[in-house]
Every structure is written in C-alpha cells, then in structure tokens.
mmCIF file of C-alpha atoms in Angstrom:
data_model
loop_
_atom_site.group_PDB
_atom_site.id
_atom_site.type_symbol
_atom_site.label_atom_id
_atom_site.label_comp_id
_atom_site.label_asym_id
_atom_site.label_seq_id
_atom_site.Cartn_x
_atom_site.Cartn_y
_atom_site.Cartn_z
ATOM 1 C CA UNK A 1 27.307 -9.733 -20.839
ATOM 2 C CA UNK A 2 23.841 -8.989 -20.701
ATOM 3 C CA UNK A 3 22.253 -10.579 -17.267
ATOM 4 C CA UNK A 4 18.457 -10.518 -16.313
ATOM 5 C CA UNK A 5 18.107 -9.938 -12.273
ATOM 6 C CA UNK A 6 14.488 -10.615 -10.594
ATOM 7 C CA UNK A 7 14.059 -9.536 -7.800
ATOM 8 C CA UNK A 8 16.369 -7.153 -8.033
ATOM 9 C CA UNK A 9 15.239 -4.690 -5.389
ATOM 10 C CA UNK A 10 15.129 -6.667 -2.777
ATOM 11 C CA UNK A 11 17.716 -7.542 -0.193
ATOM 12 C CA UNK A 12 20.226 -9.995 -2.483
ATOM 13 C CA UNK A 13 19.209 -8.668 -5.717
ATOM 14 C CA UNK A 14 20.314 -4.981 -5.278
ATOM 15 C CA UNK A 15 23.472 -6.239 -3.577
ATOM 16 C CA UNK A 16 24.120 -8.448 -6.506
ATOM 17 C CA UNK A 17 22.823 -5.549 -9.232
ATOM 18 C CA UNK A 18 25.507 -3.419 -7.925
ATOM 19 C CA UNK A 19 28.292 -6.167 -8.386
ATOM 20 C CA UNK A 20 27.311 -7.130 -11.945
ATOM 21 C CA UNK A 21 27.284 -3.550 -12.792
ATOM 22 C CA UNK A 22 30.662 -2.925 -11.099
ATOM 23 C CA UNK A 23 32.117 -5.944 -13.433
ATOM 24 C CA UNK A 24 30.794 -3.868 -16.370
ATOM 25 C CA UNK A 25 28.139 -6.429 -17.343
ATOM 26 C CA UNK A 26 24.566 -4.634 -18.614
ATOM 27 C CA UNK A 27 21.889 -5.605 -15.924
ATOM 28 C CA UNK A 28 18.083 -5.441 -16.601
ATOM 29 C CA UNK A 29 15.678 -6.012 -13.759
ATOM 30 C CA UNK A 30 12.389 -7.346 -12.603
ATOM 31 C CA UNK A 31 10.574 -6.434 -9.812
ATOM 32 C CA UNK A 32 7.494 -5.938 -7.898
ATOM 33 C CA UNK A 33 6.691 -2.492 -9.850
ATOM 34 C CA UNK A 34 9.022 -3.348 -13.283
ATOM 35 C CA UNK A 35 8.383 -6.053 -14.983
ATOM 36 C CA UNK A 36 6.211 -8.325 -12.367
ATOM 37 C CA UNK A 37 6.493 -11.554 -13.152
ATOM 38 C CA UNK A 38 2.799 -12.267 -12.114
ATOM 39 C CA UNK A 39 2.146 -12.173 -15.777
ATOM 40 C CA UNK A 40 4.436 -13.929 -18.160
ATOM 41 C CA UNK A 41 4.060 -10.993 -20.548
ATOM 42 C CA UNK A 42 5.347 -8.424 -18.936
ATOM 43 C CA UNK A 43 8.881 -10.294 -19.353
ATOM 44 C CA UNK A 44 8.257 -9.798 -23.391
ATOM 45 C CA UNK A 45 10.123 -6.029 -23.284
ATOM 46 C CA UNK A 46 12.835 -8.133 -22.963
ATOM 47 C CA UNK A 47 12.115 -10.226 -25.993
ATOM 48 C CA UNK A 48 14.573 -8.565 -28.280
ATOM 49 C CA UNK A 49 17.798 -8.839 -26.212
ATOM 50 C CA UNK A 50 19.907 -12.510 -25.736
ATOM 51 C CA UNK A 51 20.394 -12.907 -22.187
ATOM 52 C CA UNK A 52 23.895 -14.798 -21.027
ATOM 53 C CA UNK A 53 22.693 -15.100 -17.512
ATOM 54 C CA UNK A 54 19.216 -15.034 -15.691
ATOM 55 C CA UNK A 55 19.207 -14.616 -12.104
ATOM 56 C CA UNK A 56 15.787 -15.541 -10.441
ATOM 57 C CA UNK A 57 15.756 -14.465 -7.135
ATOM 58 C CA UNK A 58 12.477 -13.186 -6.783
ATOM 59 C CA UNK A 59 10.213 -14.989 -3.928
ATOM 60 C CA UNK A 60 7.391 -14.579 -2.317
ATOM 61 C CA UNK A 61 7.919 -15.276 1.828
ATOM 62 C CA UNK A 62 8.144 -13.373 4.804
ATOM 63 C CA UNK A 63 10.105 -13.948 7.968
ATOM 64 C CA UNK A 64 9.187 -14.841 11.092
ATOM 65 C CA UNK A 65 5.073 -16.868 11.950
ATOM 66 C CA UNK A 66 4.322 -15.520 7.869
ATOM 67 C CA UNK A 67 4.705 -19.120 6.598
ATOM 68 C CA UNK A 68 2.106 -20.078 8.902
ATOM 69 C CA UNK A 69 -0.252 -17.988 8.293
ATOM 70 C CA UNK A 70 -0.049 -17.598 4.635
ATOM 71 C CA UNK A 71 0.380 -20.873 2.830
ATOM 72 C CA UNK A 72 -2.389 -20.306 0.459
ATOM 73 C CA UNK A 73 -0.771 -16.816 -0.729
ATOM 74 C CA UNK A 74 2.492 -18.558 -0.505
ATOM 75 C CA UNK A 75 1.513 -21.555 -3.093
ATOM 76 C CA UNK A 76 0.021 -19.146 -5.507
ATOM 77 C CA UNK A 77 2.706 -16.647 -5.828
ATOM 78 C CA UNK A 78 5.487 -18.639 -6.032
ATOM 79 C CA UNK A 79 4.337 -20.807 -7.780
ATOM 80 C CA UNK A 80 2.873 -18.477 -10.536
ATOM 81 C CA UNK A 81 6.310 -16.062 -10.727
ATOM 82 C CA UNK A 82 8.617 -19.480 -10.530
ATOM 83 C CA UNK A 83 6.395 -21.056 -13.169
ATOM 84 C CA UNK A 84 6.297 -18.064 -15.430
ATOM 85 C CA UNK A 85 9.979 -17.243 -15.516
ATOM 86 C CA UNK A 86 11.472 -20.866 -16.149
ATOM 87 C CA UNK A 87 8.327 -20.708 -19.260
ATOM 88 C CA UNK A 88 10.048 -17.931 -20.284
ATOM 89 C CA UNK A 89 13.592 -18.832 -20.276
ATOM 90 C CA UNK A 90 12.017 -22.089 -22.072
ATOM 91 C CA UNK A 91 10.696 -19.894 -24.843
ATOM 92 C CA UNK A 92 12.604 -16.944 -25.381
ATOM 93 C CA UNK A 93 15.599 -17.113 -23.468
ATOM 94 C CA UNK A 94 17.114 -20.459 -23.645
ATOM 95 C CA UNK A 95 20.561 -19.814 -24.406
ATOM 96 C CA UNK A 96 20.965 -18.526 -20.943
ATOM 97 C CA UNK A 97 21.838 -20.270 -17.908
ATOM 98 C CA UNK A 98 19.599 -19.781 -15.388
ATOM 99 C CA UNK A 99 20.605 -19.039 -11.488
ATOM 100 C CA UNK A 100 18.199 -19.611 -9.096
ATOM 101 C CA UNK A 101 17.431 -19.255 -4.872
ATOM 102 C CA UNK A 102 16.278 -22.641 -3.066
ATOM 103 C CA UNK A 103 15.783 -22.490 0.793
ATOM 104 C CA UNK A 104 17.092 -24.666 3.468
ATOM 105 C CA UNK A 105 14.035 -24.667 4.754
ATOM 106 C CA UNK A 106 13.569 -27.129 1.841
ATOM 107 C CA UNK A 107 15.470 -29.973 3.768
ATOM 108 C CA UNK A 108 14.213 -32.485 6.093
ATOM 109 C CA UNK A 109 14.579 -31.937 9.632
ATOM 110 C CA UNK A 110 16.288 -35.882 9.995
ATOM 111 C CA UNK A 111 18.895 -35.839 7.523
ATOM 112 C CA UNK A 112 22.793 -33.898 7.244
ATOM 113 C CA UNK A 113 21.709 -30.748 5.286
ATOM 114 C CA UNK A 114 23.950 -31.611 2.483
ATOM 115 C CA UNK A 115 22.957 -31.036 -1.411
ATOM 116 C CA UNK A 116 21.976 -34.820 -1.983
ATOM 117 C CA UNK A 117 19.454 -34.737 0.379
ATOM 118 C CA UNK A 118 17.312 -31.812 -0.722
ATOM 119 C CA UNK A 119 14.270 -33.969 -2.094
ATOM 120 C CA UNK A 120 14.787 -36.455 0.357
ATOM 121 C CA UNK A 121 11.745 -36.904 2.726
ATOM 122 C CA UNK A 122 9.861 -34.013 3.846
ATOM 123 C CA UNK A 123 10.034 -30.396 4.799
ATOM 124 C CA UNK A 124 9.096 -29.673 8.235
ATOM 125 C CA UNK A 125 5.296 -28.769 8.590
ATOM 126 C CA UNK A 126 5.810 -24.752 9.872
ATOM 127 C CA UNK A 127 7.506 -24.166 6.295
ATOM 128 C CA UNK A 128 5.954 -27.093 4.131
ATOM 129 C CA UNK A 129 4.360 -24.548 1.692
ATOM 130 C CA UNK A 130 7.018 -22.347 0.881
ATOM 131 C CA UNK A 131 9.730 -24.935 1.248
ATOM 132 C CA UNK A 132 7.776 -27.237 -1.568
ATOM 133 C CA UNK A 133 7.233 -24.435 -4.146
ATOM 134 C CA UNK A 134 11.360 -24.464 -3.880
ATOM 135 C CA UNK A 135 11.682 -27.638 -4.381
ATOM 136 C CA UNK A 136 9.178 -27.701 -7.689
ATOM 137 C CA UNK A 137 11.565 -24.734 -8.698
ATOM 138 C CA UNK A 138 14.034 -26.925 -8.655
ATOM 139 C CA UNK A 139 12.078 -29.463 -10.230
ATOM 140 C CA UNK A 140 11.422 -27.671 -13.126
ATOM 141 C CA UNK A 141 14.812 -26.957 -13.755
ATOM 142 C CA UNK A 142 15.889 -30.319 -13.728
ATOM 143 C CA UNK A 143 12.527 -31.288 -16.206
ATOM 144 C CA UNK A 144 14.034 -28.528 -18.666
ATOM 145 C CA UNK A 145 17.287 -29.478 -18.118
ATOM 146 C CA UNK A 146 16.166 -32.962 -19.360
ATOM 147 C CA UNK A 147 14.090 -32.259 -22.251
ATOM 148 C CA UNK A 148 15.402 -29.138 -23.719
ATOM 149 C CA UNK A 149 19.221 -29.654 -22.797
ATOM 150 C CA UNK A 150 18.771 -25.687 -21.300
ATOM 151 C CA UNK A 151 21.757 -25.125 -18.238
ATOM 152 C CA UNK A 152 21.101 -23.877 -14.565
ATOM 153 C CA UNK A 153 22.368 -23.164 -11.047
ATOM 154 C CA UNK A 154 20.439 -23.662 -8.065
ATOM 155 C CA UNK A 155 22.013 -22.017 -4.926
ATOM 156 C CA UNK A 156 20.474 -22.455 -1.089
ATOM 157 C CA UNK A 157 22.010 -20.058 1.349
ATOM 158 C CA UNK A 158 22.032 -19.727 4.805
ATOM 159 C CA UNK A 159 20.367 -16.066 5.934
ATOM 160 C CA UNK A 160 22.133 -13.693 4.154
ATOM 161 C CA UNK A 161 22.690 -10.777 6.238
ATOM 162 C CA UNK A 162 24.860 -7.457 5.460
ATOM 163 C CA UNK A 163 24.280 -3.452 4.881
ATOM 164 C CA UNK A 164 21.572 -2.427 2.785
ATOM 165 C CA UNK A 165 18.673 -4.263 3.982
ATOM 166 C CA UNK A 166 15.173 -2.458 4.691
ATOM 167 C CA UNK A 167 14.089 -1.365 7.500
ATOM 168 C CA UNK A 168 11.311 -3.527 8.459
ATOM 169 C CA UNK A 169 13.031 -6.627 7.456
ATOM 170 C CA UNK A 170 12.415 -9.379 9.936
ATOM 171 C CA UNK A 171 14.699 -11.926 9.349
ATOM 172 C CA UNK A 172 16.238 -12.962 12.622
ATOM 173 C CA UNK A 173 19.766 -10.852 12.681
ATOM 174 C CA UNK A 174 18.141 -7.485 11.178
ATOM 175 C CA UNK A 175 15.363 -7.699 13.682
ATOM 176 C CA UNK A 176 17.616 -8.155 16.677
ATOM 177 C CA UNK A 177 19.552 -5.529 15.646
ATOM 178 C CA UNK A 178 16.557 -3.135 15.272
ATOM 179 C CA UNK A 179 15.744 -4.104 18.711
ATOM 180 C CA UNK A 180 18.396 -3.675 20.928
ATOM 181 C CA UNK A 181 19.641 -1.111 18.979
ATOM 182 C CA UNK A 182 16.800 0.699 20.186
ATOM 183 C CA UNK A 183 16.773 -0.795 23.291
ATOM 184 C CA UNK A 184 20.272 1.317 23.683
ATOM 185 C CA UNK A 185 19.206 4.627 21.813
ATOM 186 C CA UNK A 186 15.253 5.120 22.974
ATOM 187 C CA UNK A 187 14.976 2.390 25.796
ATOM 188 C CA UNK A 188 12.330 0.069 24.064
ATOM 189 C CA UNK A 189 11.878 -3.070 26.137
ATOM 190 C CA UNK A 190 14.408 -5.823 24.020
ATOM 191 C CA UNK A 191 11.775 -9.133 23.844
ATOM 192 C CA UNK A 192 13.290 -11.710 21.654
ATOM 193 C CA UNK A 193 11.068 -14.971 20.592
ATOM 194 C CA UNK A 194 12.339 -18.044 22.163
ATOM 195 C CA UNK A 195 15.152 -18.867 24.736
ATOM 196 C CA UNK A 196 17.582 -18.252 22.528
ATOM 197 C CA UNK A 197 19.487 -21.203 22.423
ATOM 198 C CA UNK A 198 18.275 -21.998 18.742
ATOM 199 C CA UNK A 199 20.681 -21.999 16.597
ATOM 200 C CA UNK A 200 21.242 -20.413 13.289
ATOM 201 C CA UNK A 201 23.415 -20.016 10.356
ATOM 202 C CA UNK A 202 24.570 -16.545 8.636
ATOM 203 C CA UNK A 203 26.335 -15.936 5.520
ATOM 204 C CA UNK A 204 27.735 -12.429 4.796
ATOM 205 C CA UNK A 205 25.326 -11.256 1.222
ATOM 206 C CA UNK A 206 29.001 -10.229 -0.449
ATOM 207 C CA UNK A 207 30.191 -13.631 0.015
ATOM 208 C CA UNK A 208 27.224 -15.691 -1.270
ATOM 209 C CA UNK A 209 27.574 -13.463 -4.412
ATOM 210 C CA UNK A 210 31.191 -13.863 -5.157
ATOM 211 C CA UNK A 211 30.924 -17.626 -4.446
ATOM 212 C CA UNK A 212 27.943 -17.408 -7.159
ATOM 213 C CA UNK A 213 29.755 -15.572 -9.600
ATOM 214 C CA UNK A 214 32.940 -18.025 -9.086
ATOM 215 C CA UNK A 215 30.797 -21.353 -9.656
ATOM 216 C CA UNK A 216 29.037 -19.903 -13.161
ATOM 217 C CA UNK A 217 31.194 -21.956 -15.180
ATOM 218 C CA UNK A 218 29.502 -24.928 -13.398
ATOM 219 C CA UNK A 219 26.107 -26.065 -14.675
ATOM 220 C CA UNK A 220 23.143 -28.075 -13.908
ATOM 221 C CA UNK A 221 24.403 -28.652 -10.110
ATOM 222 C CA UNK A 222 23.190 -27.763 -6.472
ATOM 223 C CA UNK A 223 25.399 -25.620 -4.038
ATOM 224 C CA UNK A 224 24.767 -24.863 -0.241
ATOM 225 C CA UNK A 225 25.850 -21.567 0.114
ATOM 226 C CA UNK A 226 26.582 -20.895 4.367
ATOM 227 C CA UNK A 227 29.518 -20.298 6.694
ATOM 228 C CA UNK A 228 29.235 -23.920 8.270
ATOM 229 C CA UNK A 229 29.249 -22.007 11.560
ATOM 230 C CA UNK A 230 25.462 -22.257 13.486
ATOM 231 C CA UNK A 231 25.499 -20.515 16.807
ATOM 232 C CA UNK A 232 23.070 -19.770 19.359
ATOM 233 C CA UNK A 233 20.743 -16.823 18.846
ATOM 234 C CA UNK A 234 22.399 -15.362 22.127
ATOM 235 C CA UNK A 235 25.746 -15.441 20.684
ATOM 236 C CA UNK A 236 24.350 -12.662 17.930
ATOM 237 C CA UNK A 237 22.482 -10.986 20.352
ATOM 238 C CA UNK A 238 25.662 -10.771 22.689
ATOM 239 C CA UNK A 239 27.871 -9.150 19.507
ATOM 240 C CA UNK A 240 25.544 -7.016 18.764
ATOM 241 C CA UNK A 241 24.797 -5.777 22.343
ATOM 242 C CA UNK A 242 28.702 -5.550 22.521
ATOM 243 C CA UNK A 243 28.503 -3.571 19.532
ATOM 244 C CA UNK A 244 25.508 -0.934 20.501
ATOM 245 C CA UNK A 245 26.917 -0.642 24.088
ATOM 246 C CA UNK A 246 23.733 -2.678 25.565
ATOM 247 C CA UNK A 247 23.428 -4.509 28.261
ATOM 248 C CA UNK A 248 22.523 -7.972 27.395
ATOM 249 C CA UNK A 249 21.275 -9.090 30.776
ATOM 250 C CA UNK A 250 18.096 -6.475 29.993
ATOM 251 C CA UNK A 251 16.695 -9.202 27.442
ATOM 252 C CA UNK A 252 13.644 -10.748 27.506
ATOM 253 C CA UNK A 253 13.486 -14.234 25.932
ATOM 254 C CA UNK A 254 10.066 -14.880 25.567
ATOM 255 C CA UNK A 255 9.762 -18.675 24.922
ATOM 256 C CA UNK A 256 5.335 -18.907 24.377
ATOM 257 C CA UNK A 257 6.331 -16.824 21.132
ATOM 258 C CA UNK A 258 7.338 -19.189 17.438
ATOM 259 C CA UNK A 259 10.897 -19.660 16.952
ATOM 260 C CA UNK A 260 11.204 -22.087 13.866
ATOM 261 C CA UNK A 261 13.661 -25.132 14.114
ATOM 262 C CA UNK A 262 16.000 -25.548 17.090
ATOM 263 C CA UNK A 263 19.247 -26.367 14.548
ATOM 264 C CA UNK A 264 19.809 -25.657 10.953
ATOM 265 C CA UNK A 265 23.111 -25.767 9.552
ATOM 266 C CA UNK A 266 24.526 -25.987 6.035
ATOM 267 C CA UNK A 267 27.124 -28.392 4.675
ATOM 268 C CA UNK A 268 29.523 -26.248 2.493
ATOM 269 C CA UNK A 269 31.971 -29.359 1.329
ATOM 270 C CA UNK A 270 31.110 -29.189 -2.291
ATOM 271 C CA UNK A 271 31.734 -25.220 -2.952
ATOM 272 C CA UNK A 272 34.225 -25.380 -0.767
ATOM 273 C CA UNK A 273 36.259 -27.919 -3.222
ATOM 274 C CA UNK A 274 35.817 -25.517 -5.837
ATOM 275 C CA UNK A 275 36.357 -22.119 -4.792
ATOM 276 C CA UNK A 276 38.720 -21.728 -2.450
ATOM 277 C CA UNK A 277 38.346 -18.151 -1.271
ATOM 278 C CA UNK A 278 34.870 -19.116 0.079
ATOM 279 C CA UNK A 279 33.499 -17.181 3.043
ATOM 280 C CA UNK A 280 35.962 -14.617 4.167
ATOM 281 C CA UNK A 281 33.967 -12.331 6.322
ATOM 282 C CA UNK A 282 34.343 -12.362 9.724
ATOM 283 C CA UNK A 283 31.606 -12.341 11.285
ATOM 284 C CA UNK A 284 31.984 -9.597 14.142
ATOM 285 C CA UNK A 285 33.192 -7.813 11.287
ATOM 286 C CA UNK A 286 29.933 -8.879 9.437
ATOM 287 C CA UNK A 287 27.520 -7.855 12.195
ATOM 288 C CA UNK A 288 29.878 -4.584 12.924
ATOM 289 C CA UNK A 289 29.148 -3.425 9.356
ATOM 290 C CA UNK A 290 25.369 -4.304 9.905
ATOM 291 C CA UNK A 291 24.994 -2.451 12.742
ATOM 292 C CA UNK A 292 26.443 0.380 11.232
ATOM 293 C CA UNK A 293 24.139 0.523 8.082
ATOM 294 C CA UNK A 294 21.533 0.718 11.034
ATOM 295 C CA UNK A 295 23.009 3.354 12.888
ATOM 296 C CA UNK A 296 23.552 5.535 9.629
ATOM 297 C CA UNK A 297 20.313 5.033 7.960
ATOM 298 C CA UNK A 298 17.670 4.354 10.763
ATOM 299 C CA UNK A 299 19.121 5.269 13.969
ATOM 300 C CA UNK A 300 18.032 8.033 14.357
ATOM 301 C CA UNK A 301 14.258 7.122 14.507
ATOM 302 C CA UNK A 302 12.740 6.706 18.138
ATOM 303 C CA UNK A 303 10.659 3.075 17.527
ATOM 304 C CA UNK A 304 10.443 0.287 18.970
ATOM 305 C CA UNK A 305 9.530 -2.193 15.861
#
C-alpha cells in the first residue's frame, strides 16, 4: 500500500514509519524540512501517486508552560498545516482514509474522558488554544465526511512514551528521566514541577501503533488510545529512580512551578471491544526500555537539562 506519514520525524511518526515499512507498505513523508505543510503546495510532489492511507500526525505544541505562552503561534500553525492537509486529501487524495492525532487535552475537565464527550463543554483554559485547533481537526473531518462521503480515523492517546525520542523532549516521563538520570550519573540537583501527586496516563508508542493499525478497517469513528492506568507522578519517578540506582528521597518537588491538570485519564472501553490484544507493555518494562535508550544514546553527556 502506499501510505502518506506527516510528521514523520517526530516522536510517533518515525516509530510508526519504521512499522509500515517493516509490513512492506511504501511510506512517503512530510515534515518540517520535506514537504512542510505550511504551504498546501508543497504536498503536490505527491500529486501523481494514489494514497491508501494518510497519516496526519504532524502538530504544532510543546510540552510543559508552551501552551501558555504561545497560543497565538499555536492557532496559526495548526490551524494552517491541519487546514491544508484535510484540503488536500479533499482534492487530490480522496480515496484515502485519513488517520489523524486529537489530544486529551481536548476534553473537559467535568466530564468521564470517554469518546462521546470530546466536544462536550470546554477545554480547560491552560490548553484552550491547542486543545480547540484539535477539535476543528476533528471538525473538519466530520464536515468532509458529510459532504464528500471521504473516510477517517481520529485517535487521542494518552503520552506516548518509548525509545527513540529526542533529547530535549519535555514531555513529563522523558524529562524525568533526563533528570534523575543525571541526578545519578553527574549529580545535577533532581527539581521536579509540582508535588507530584498529579496524576498521569502513559501508553507505550508500539502499542498505540498496533492498536491503530488493528482498527483501520474501522472508519469515520473516535478511539481513546491509553493504558486506563493514571498514577501519581511519584510512582514514575520512583521506577525510574529504581531503575538508575537513585535515591528518590534527593527530589525536589517544587510546587510554585505549572503542573497542568491534577487527573487525566482515558477511557479505553471502545478499542478495547475490538482489539483484544490492546496494551501489552508492561510498564516497568516500558520505562526500563526508556531508560535504556537514554543511557545508550545520551548518557554519556554531563547536563543537567
């Protein structure tokens, strides 16, 4: 089959390039240097080949107090890439079905985070911007859906953590491995943002793409994608410490610093009915093979960011 990836370089598109290509499907990618999708023509090299699959995972967000501080830059470029790819697939590509990322920031903070109530109510305020360009992606899908008959997926995971993710990533499980990792190895000061009681939700990236993969034969629907399991930021913090040799009492949580949401956990009923090999990772086995891909690839540099 021939499937279009974008962002394909970042941390679940080169995870799920390497899959596609394993299955023996041809893969062609967009990214922030190939094929940008800040201008819709730069997807016209692709004109001449009939996609099966499009997978749009290309976003513009940041971890951590980014959202915050950038909902201007946030509107625009999501809402120009997300915009010019589903005009695309409209115009040149629309015998393919179209997979694409939400967020659970996306949900209200009152209701059960289960698919039915994604465009209920509103998005907390600290992620309003990015978590409404989501939901217009998801908007537009339905619109095309409606008036063109074209097919989609729409997937919102849980953070997605695994090997293979850069080294300044700052989503909450890569940056607390960076920094007690080096707390053990070059004796930075460990200062974590909050008390750590929050609680938070990880998905192993290998599992969120073979549940994807499993559910293409389903069309036009919504799927949480998340291991139904929040725990406390000190839980992770104590497995990893466990795993680096670390002491965890040596933490600092600073609570004057942003920490997001208290709670945010995904309800996994509906995949769960249809694939039944959902989720199969561990997840000290998860955060093992995390904190290995650290040790390997960055370990070795004395930093403390």
């Amino acid at each position: 089959m021939n499937i279009l990836v974008t962002g394909a370089t970042g941390f679940l598109g080169s995870h799920l390039v390497k899959k596609l290509k394993s299955l023996d499907h041809v893969v062609y990618i967009s990214n922030t240097r190939q094929c940008n999708l800040n201008k819709i023509e730069n997807l016209y090299e692709f004109n001449d080949i009939s996609f099966d699959y499009i997978f749009h995972l290309a976003a513009a967000t940041k971890a951590g107090d980014y959202c915050l501080t950038h909902q201007g830059e946030q509107w625009e470029n999501n809402q120009l890439l997300n915009t010019n790819m589903l005009i695309y697939w409209k115009d040149y590509q629309p015998q393919a079905k179209i997979i694409c990322m939400g967020t659970s920031c996306s949900y209200p903070a009152d209701l059960p985070m289960v698919e039915e109530n994604y465009l209920t109510g509103l998005p907390g305020k600290d992620l309003y911007t990015y978590a409404m360009t989501k939901r217009m992606l998801l908007t537009g899908l339905m619109a095309f859906e409606k008036q063109y008959g074209l097919k989609w997926l729409y997937f919102i995971p849980s953070t997605l953590y695994g090997p293979g993710f850069q080294e300044h990533d700052n989503h909450f499980i890569f940056d607390l491995i960076r920094k007690i990792y080096n707390g053990q190895h070059h004796g930075a000061d460990v200062e974590l943002w909050g008390d750590g009681h929050q609680r938070r939700e990880l998905i192993y990236v290998d599992d969120a793409i073979d549940a994807m993969l499993n559910l293409l034969g389903e069309q036009n629907e919504i799927f949480n994608l998340g291991s139904s399991n929040d725990l406390p930021i000190r839980h992770y913090a104590q497995d990893i410490c466990d795993s680096v040799g670390y002491e965890h009492d040596k933490i600092f949580y600073n609570t004057e610093k942003y920490v997001g949401v208290r709670k945010r956990k995904l309800e996994v009923d509906k995949v769960k009915l249809l694939y039944s090999n959902y989720c199969k990772t561990p997840l000290k086995n998860g955060i093992e093979k995390t904190v290995q891909f650290y040790r390997d690839n960055y370990g070795n540099k004395n930093r403390e960011g």
